[in-house]
Short mmCIF file of C-alpha atoms in Angstrom, two decimals:
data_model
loop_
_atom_site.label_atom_id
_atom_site.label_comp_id
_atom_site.label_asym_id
_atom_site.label_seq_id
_atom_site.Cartn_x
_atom_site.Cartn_y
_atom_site.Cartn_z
CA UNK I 1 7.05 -1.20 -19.87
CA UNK I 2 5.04 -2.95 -22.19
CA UNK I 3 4.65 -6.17 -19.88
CA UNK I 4 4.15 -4.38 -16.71
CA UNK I 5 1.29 -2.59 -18.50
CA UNK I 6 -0.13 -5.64 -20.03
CA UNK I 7 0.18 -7.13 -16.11
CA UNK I 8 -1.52 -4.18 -14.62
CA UNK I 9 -4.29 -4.28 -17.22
CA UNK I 10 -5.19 -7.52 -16.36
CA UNK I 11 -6.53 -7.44 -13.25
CA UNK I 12 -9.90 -6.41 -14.78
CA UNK I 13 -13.04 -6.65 -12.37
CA UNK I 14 -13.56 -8.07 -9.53
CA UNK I 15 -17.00 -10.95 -10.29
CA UNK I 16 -19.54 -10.29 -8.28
CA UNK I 17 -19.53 -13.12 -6.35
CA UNK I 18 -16.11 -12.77 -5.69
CA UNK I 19 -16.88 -9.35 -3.86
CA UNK I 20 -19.76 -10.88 -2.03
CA UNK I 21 -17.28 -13.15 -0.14
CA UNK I 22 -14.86 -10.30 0.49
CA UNK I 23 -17.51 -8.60 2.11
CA UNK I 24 -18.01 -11.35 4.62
CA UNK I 25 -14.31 -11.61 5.59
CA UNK I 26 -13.53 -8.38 5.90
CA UNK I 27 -16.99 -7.86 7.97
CA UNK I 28 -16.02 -5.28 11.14
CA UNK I 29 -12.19 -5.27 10.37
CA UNK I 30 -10.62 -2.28 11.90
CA UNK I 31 -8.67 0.23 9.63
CA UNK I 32 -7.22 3.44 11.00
CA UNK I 33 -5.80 6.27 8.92
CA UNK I 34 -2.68 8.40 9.03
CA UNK I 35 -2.76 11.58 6.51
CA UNK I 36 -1.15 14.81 6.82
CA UNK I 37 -1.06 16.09 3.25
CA UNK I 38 -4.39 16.55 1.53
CA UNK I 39 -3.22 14.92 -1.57
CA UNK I 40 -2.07 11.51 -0.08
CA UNK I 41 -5.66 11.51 1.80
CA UNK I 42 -7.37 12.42 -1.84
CA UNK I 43 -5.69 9.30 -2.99
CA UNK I 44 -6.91 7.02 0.01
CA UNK I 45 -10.60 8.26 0.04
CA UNK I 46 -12.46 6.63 -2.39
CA UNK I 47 -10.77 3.03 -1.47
CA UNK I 48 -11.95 4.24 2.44
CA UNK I 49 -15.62 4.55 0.86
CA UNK I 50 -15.46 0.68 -0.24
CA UNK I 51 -13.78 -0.46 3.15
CA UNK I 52 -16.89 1.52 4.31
CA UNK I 53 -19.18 -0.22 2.13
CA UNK I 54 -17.77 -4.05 3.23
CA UNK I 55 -18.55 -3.06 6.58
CA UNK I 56 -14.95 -1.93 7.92
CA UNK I 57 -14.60 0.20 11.04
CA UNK I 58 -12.55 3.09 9.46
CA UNK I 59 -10.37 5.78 12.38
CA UNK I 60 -8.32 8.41 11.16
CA UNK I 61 -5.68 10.55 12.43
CA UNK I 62 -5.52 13.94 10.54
CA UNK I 63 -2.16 15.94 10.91
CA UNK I 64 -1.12 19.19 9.33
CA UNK I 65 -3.03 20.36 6.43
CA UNK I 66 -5.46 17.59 6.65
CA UNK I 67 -6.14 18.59 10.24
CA UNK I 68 -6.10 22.10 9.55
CA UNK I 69 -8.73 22.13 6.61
CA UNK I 70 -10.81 19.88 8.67
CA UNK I 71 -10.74 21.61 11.93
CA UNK I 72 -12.17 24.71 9.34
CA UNK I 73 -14.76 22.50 7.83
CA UNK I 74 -13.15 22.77 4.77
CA UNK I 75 -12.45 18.93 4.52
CA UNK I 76 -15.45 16.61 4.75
CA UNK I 77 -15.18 13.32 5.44
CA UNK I 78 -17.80 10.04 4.96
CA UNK I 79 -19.96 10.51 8.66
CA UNK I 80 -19.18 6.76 9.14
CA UNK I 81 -15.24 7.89 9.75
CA UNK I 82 -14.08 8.46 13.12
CA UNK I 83 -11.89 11.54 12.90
CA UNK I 84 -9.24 12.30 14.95
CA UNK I 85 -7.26 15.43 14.72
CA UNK I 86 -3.48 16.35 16.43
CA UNK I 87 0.00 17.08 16.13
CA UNK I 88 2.89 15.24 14.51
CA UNK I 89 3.78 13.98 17.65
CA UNK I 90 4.62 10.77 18.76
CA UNK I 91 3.00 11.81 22.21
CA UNK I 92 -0.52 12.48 19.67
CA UNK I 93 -0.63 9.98 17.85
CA UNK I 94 0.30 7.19 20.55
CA UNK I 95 -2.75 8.77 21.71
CA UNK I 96 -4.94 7.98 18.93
CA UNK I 97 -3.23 4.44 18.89
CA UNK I 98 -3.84 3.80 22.65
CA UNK I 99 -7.31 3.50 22.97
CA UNK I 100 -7.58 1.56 19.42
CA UNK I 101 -6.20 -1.53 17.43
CA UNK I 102 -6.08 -1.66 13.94
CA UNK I 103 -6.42 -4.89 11.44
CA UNK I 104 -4.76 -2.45 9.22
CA UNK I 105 -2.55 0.53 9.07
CA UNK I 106 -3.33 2.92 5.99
CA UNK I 107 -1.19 5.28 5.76
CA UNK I 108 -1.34 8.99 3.71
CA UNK I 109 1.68 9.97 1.61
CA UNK I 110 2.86 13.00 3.09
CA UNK I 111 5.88 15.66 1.64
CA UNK I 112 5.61 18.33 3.99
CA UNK I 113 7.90 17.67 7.11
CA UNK I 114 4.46 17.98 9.51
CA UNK I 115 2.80 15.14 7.10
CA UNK I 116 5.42 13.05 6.55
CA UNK I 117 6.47 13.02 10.69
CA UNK I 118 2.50 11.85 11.47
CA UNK I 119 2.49 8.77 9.16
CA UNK I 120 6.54 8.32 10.18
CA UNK I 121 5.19 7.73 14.09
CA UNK I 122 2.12 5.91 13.19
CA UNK I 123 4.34 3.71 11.06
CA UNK I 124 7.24 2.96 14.05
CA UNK I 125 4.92 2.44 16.81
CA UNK I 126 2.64 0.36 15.17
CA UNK I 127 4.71 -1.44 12.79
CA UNK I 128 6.17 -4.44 14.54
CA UNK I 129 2.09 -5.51 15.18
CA UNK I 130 0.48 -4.68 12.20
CA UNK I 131 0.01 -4.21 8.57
CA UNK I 132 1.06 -1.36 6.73
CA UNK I 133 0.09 -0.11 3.36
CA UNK I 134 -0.07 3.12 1.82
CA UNK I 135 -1.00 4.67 -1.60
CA UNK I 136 1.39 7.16 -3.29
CA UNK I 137 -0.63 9.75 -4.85
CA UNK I 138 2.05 10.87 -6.74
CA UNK I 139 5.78 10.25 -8.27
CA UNK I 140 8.24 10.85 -5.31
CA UNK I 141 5.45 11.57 -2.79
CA UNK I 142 6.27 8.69 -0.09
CA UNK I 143 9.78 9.63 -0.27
CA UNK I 144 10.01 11.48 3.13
CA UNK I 145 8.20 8.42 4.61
CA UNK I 146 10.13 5.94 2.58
CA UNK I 147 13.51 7.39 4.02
CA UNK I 148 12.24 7.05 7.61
CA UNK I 149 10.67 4.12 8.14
CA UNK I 150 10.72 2.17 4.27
CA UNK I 151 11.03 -1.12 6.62
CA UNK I 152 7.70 -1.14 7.95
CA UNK I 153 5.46 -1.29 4.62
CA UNK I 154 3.64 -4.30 4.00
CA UNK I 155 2.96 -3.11 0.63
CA UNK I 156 3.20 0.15 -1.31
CA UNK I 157 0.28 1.19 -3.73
CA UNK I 158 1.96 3.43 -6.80
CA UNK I 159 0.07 4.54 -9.81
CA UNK I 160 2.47 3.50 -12.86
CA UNK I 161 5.64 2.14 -13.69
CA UNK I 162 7.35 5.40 -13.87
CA UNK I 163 6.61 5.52 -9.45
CA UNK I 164 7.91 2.36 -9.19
CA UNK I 165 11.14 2.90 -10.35
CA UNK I 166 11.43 6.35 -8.48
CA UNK I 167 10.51 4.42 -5.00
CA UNK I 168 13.01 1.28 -5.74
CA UNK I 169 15.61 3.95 -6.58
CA UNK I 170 15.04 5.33 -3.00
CA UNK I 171 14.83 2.23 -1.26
CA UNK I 172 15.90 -0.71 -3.14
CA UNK I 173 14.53 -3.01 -0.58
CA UNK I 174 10.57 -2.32 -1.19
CA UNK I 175 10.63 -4.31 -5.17
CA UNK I 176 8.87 -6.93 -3.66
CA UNK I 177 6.67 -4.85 -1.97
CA UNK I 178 5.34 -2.56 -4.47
CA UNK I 179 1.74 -2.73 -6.20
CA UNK I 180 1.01 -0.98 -9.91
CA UNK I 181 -2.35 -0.39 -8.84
CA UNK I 182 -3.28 3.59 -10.56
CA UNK I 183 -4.37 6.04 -8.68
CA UNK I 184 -7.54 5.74 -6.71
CA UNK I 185 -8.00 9.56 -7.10
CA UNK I 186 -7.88 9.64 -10.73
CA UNK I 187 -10.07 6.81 -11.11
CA UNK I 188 -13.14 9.77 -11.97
CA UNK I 189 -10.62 10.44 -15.01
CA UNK I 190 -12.81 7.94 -17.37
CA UNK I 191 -15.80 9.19 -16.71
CA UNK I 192 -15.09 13.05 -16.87
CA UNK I 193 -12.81 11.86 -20.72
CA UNK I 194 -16.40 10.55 -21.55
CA UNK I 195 -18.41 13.71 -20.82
CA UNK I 196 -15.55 15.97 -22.15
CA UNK I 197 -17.07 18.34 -24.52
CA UNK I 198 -20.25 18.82 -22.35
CA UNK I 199 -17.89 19.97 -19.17
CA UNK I 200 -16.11 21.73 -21.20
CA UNK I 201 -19.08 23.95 -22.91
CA UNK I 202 -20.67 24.09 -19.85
CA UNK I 203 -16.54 25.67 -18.07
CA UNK I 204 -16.14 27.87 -20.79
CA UNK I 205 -19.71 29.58 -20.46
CA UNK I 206 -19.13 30.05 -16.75
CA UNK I 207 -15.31 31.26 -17.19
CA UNK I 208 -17.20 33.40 -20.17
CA UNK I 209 -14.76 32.39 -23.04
CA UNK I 210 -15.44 32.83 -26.28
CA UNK I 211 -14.65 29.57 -28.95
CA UNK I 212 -11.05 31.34 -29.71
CA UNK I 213 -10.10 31.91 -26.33
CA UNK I 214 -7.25 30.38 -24.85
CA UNK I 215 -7.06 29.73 -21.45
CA UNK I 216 -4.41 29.19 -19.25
CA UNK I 217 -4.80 27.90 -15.94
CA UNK I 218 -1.75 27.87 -13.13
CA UNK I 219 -1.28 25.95 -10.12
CA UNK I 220 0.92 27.93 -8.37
CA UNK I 221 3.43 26.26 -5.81
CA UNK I 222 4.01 26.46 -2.45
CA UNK I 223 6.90 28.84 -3.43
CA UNK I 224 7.54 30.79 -7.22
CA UNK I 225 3.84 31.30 -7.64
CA UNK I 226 4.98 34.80 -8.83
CA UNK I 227 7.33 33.69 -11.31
CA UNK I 228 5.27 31.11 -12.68
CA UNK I 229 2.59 34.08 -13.54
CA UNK I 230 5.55 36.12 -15.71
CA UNK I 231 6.66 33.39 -17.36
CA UNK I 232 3.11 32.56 -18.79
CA UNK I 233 2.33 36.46 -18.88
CA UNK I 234 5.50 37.38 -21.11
CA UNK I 235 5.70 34.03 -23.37
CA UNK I 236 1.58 35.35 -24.25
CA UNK I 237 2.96 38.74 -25.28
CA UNK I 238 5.52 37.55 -27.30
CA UNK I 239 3.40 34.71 -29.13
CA UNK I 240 1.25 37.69 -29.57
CA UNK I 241 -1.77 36.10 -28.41
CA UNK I 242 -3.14 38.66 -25.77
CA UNK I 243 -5.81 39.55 -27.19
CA UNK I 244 -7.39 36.11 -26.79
CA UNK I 245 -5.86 34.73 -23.77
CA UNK I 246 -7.77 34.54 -20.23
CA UNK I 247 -5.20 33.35 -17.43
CA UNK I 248 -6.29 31.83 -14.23
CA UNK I 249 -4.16 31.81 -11.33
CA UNK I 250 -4.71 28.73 -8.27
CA UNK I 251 -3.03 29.50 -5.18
CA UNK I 252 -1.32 26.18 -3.42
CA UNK I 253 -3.02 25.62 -0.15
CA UNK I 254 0.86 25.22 1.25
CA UNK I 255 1.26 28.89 -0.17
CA UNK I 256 4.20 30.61 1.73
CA UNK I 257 3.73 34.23 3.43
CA UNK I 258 6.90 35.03 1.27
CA UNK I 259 5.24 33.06 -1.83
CA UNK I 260 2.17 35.71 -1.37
CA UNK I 261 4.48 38.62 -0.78
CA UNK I 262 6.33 38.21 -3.94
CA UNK I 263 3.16 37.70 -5.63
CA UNK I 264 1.25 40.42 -4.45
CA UNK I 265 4.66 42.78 -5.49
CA UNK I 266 4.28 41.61 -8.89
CA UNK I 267 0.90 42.45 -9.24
CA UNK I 268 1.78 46.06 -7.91
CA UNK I 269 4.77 46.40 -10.10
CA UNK I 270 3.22 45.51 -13.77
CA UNK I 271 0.75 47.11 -15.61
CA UNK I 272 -1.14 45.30 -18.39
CA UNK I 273 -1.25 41.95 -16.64
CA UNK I 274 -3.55 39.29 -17.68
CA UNK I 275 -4.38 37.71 -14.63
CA UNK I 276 -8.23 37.14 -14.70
CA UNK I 277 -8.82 35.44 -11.62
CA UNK I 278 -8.87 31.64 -9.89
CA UNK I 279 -11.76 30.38 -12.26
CA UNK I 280 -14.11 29.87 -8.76
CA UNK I 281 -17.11 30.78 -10.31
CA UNK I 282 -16.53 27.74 -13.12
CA UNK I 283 -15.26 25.25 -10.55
CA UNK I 284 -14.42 25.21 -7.28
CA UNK I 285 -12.06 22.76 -7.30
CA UNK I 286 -8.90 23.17 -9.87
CA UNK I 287 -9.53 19.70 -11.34
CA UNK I 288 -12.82 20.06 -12.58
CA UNK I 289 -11.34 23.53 -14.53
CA UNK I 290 -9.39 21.33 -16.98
CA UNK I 291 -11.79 20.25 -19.57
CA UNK I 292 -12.52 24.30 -19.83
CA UNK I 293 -8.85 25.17 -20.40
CA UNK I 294 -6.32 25.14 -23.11
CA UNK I 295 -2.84 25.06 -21.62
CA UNK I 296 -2.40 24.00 -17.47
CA UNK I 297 1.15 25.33 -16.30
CA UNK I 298 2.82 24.39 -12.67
CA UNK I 299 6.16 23.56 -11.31
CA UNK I 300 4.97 19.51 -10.46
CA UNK I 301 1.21 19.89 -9.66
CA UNK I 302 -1.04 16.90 -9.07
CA UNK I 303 -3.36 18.99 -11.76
CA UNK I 304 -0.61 18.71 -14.67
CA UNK I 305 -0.74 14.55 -14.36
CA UNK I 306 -4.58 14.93 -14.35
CA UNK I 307 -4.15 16.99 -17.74
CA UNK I 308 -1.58 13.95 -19.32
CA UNK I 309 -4.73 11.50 -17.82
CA UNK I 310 -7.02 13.44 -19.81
CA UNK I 311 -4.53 13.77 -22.97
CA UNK I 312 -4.27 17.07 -22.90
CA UNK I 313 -1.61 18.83 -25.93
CA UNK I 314 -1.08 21.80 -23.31
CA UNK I 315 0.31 20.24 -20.44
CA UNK I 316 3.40 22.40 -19.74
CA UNK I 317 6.02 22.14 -16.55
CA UNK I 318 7.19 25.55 -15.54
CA UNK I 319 11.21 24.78 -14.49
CA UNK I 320 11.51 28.09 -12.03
CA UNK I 321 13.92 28.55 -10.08
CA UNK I 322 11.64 28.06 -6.73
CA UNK I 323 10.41 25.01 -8.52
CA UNK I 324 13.26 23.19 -9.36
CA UNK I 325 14.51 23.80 -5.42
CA UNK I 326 11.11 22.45 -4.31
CA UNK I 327 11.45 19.76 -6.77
CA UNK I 328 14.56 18.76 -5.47
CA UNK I 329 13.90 19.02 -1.60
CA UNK I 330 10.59 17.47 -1.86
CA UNK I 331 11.17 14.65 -4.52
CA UNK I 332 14.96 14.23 -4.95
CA UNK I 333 14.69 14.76 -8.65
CA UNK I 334 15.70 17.38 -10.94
CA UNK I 335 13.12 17.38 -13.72
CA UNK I 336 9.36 16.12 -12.84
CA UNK I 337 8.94 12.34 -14.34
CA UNK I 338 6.40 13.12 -17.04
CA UNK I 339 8.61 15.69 -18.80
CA UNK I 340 11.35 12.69 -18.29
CA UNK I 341 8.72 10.67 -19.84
CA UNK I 342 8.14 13.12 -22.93
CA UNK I 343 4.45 13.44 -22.00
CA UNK I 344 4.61 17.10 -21.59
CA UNK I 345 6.41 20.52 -22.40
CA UNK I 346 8.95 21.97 -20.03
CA UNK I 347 9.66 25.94 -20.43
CA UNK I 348 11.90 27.77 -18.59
CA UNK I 349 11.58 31.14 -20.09
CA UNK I 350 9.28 33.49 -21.25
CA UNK I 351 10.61 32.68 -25.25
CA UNK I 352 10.15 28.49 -24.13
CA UNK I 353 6.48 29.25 -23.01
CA UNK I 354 5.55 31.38 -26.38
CA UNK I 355 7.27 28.56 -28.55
CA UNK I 356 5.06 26.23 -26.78
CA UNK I 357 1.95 28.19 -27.44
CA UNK I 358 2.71 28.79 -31.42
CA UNK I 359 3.45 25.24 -31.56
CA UNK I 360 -0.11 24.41 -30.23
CA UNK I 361 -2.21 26.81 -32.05
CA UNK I 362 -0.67 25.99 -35.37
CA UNK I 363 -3.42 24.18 -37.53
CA UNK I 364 -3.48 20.49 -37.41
CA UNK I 365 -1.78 20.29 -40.86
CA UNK I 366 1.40 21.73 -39.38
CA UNK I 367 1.53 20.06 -36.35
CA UNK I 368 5.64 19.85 -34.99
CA UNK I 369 7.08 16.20 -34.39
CA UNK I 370 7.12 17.60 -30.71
CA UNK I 371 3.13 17.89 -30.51
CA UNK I 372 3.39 13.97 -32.14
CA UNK I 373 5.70 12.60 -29.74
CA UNK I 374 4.17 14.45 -26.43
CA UNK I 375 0.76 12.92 -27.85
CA UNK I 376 1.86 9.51 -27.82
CA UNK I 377 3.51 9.53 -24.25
CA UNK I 378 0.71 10.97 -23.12
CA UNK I 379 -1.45 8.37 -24.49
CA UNK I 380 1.01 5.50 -22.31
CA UNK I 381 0.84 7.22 -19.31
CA UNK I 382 -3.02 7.54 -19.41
CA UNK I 383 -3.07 3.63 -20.13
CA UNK I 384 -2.57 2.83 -16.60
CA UNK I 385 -5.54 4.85 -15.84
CA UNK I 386 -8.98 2.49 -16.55
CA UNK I 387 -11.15 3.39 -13.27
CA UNK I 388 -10.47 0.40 -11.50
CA UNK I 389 -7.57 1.60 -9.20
CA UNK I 390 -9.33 2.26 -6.21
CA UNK I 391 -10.50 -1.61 -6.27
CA UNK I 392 -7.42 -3.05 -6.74
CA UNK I 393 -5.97 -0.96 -3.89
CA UNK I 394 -8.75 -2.68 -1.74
CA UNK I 395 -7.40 -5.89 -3.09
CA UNK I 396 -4.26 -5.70 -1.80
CA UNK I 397 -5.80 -4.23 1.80
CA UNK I 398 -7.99 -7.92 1.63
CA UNK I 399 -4.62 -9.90 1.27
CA UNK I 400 -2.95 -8.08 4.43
CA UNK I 401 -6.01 -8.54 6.57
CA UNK I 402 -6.66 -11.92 5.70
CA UNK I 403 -3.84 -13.01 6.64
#
């Protein structure tokens, strides 16, 4: 691990004259965009915004969620994108395709079936013709896309070494395709780690939380979202911390009707709950809660590898039921990487979740061998993360359209 780190590290920055050039070559080259799933397209965004900047024509084709939050205006996009929206159809998007070509295909790592069908049409029809690269966003992501058309990527973008192995395990045919590059959408990671106790004074004063408070923030899935909320509610009661703990709840934007159901029920059904809210008034978007919180919980939530970015002690993986089936079905694995990795706490039970909360708010005297270890993963995971991501991803889009 040691030498893939050292050989992702030294890529370094781009001279300035070195990007001067690139922005002559890749002068008016044509780029369209496949994303379904709003966290593949979070990943490809700020790499779009320095295609953008060197003067590349930039289409997209936005399928199910992506579609759906932009068709509400609840997605917006850099003006200079031309934004197409449509089904995961091949009839769609051979429509988008037919009255365009493309120097490059860019393509938006999708898990839901919708998502993952867009990019898997883009990817077949215009594969034979053109380049195709993509950025996983996250471990396991690609894997729908991966199974269905693997063959067609030019090169695959992952953010450590931990995604590489998962995507060579799936298809051991892309090795000599995949790129360590980070991820684009945690390049902002450095800068908000450099401003940390400022956001976080400046959280806790809107989420009105005293100095002792501990907060808990969930990112509930697209199912067990109810579950998820005992676990964390119980394992408070028996740590006996109640009296200082303020718990935020985030819905997933994939939320099932049923999810919701079972949610609301459980809210009906107990008295005394904790629940305090979704933090909105602090932050409108879940990422920009975690330098106000003390412990962020979810089954395998983007926002929990954001917290091991920023270092954080109380990164915890909830192991529900519903999770662990999601996990499965939408990743092929049985435990989330990180928790592989030893970079985080897993809890199954109300008793794992209060273990993990007296471990943390022991003094740091006493501090378990756990605490230690989780620490120091954390720590190696983060390493990949330096800000420059989002460049080298446009690196490796310069090599495919130069050639």
């Amino acid at each position: 691990m040691d030498n893939m780190l050292q050989k992702h590290r030294s890529v370094g920055v781009i001279p300035p004259y070195v990007l001067s050039q690139r922005r002559k070559n890749m002068f008016d080259k044509t780029i369209c965009v496949v994303a379904g799933d709003r966290g593949g397209l979070n990943a490809l965004l700020p790499v779009l915004s320095i295609a953008l900047e060197n003067g590349c024509n930039v289409h997209a084709f936005l399928a199910a969620t992506c579609k759906t939050q932009y068709e509400a205006s609840h997605l917006k996009l850099d003006s200079r994108i031309q934004v197409v929206t449509g089904d995961a159809t091949m009839h769609d998007v051979g429509d988008f395709f037919s009255t365009r070509e493309c120097d490059l295909l860019l393509i938006g790592a999708s898990q839901s079936q919708e998502g993952a069908q867009a990019a898997i049409h883009a990817m077949s029809h215009k594969g034979l013709t053109t380049h195709i690269i993509s950025v996983e966003d996250m471990y396991g992501s690609i894997g729908p896309i991966i199974d269905s058309a693997g063959e067609y990527f030019s090169t695959l973008c992952v953010i450590d070494q931990f995604a590489q192995e998962i995507a060579v395990e799936r298809d051991i045919t892309l090795t000599d395709r995949i790129a360590i590059t980070g991820g684009p959408q945690f390049d902002k990671a450095v800068e908000v780690k450099q401003n940390w106790a400022e956001r976080r004074a400046c959280i806790r004063n809107a989420l009105r939380a005293k100095d002792d408070t501990l907060v808990f923030l969930l990112a509930g899935g697209v199912n067990g979202s109810a579950e998820l909320l005992e676990i964390v509610d119980k394992g408070i009661e028996i740590a006996g911390v109640e009296d200082m703990a303020q718990v935020l709840l985030r819905m997933h934007p994939r939320s099932t009707s049923e999810d919701q159901q079972v949610l609301g029920k459980y809210y009906a059904d107990r008295l005394g709950i904790l629940h305090e809210g979704d933090g909105k008034q602090a932050a409108a978007n879940i990422d920009d809660l975690l330098p106000g919180v003390d412990f962020v919980l979810s089954g395998f939530s983007t926002v929990n590898h954001l917290g091991i970015l920023y270092e954080m002690p109380g990164v915890v993986y909830v192991g529900t039921p519903a999770f662990r089936q999601d996990l499965m079905a939408e990743k092929n694995l049985e435990r989330p990487p990180e928790v592989k990795a030893g970079a985080a706490w897993y809890v199954q039970t109300p008793e794992d979740m209060a273990r993990v909360i007296r471990a943390l708010t022991l003094s740091d005297v006493v501090k378990s061998r756990d605490v230690r270890f989780i620490r120091d993963e954390q720590h190696r995971i983060a390493s990949y993360n330096d800000g420059h991501a989002a460049e080298r991803v446009w690196q490796e889009m310069c090599k495919l359209m130069s050639k």
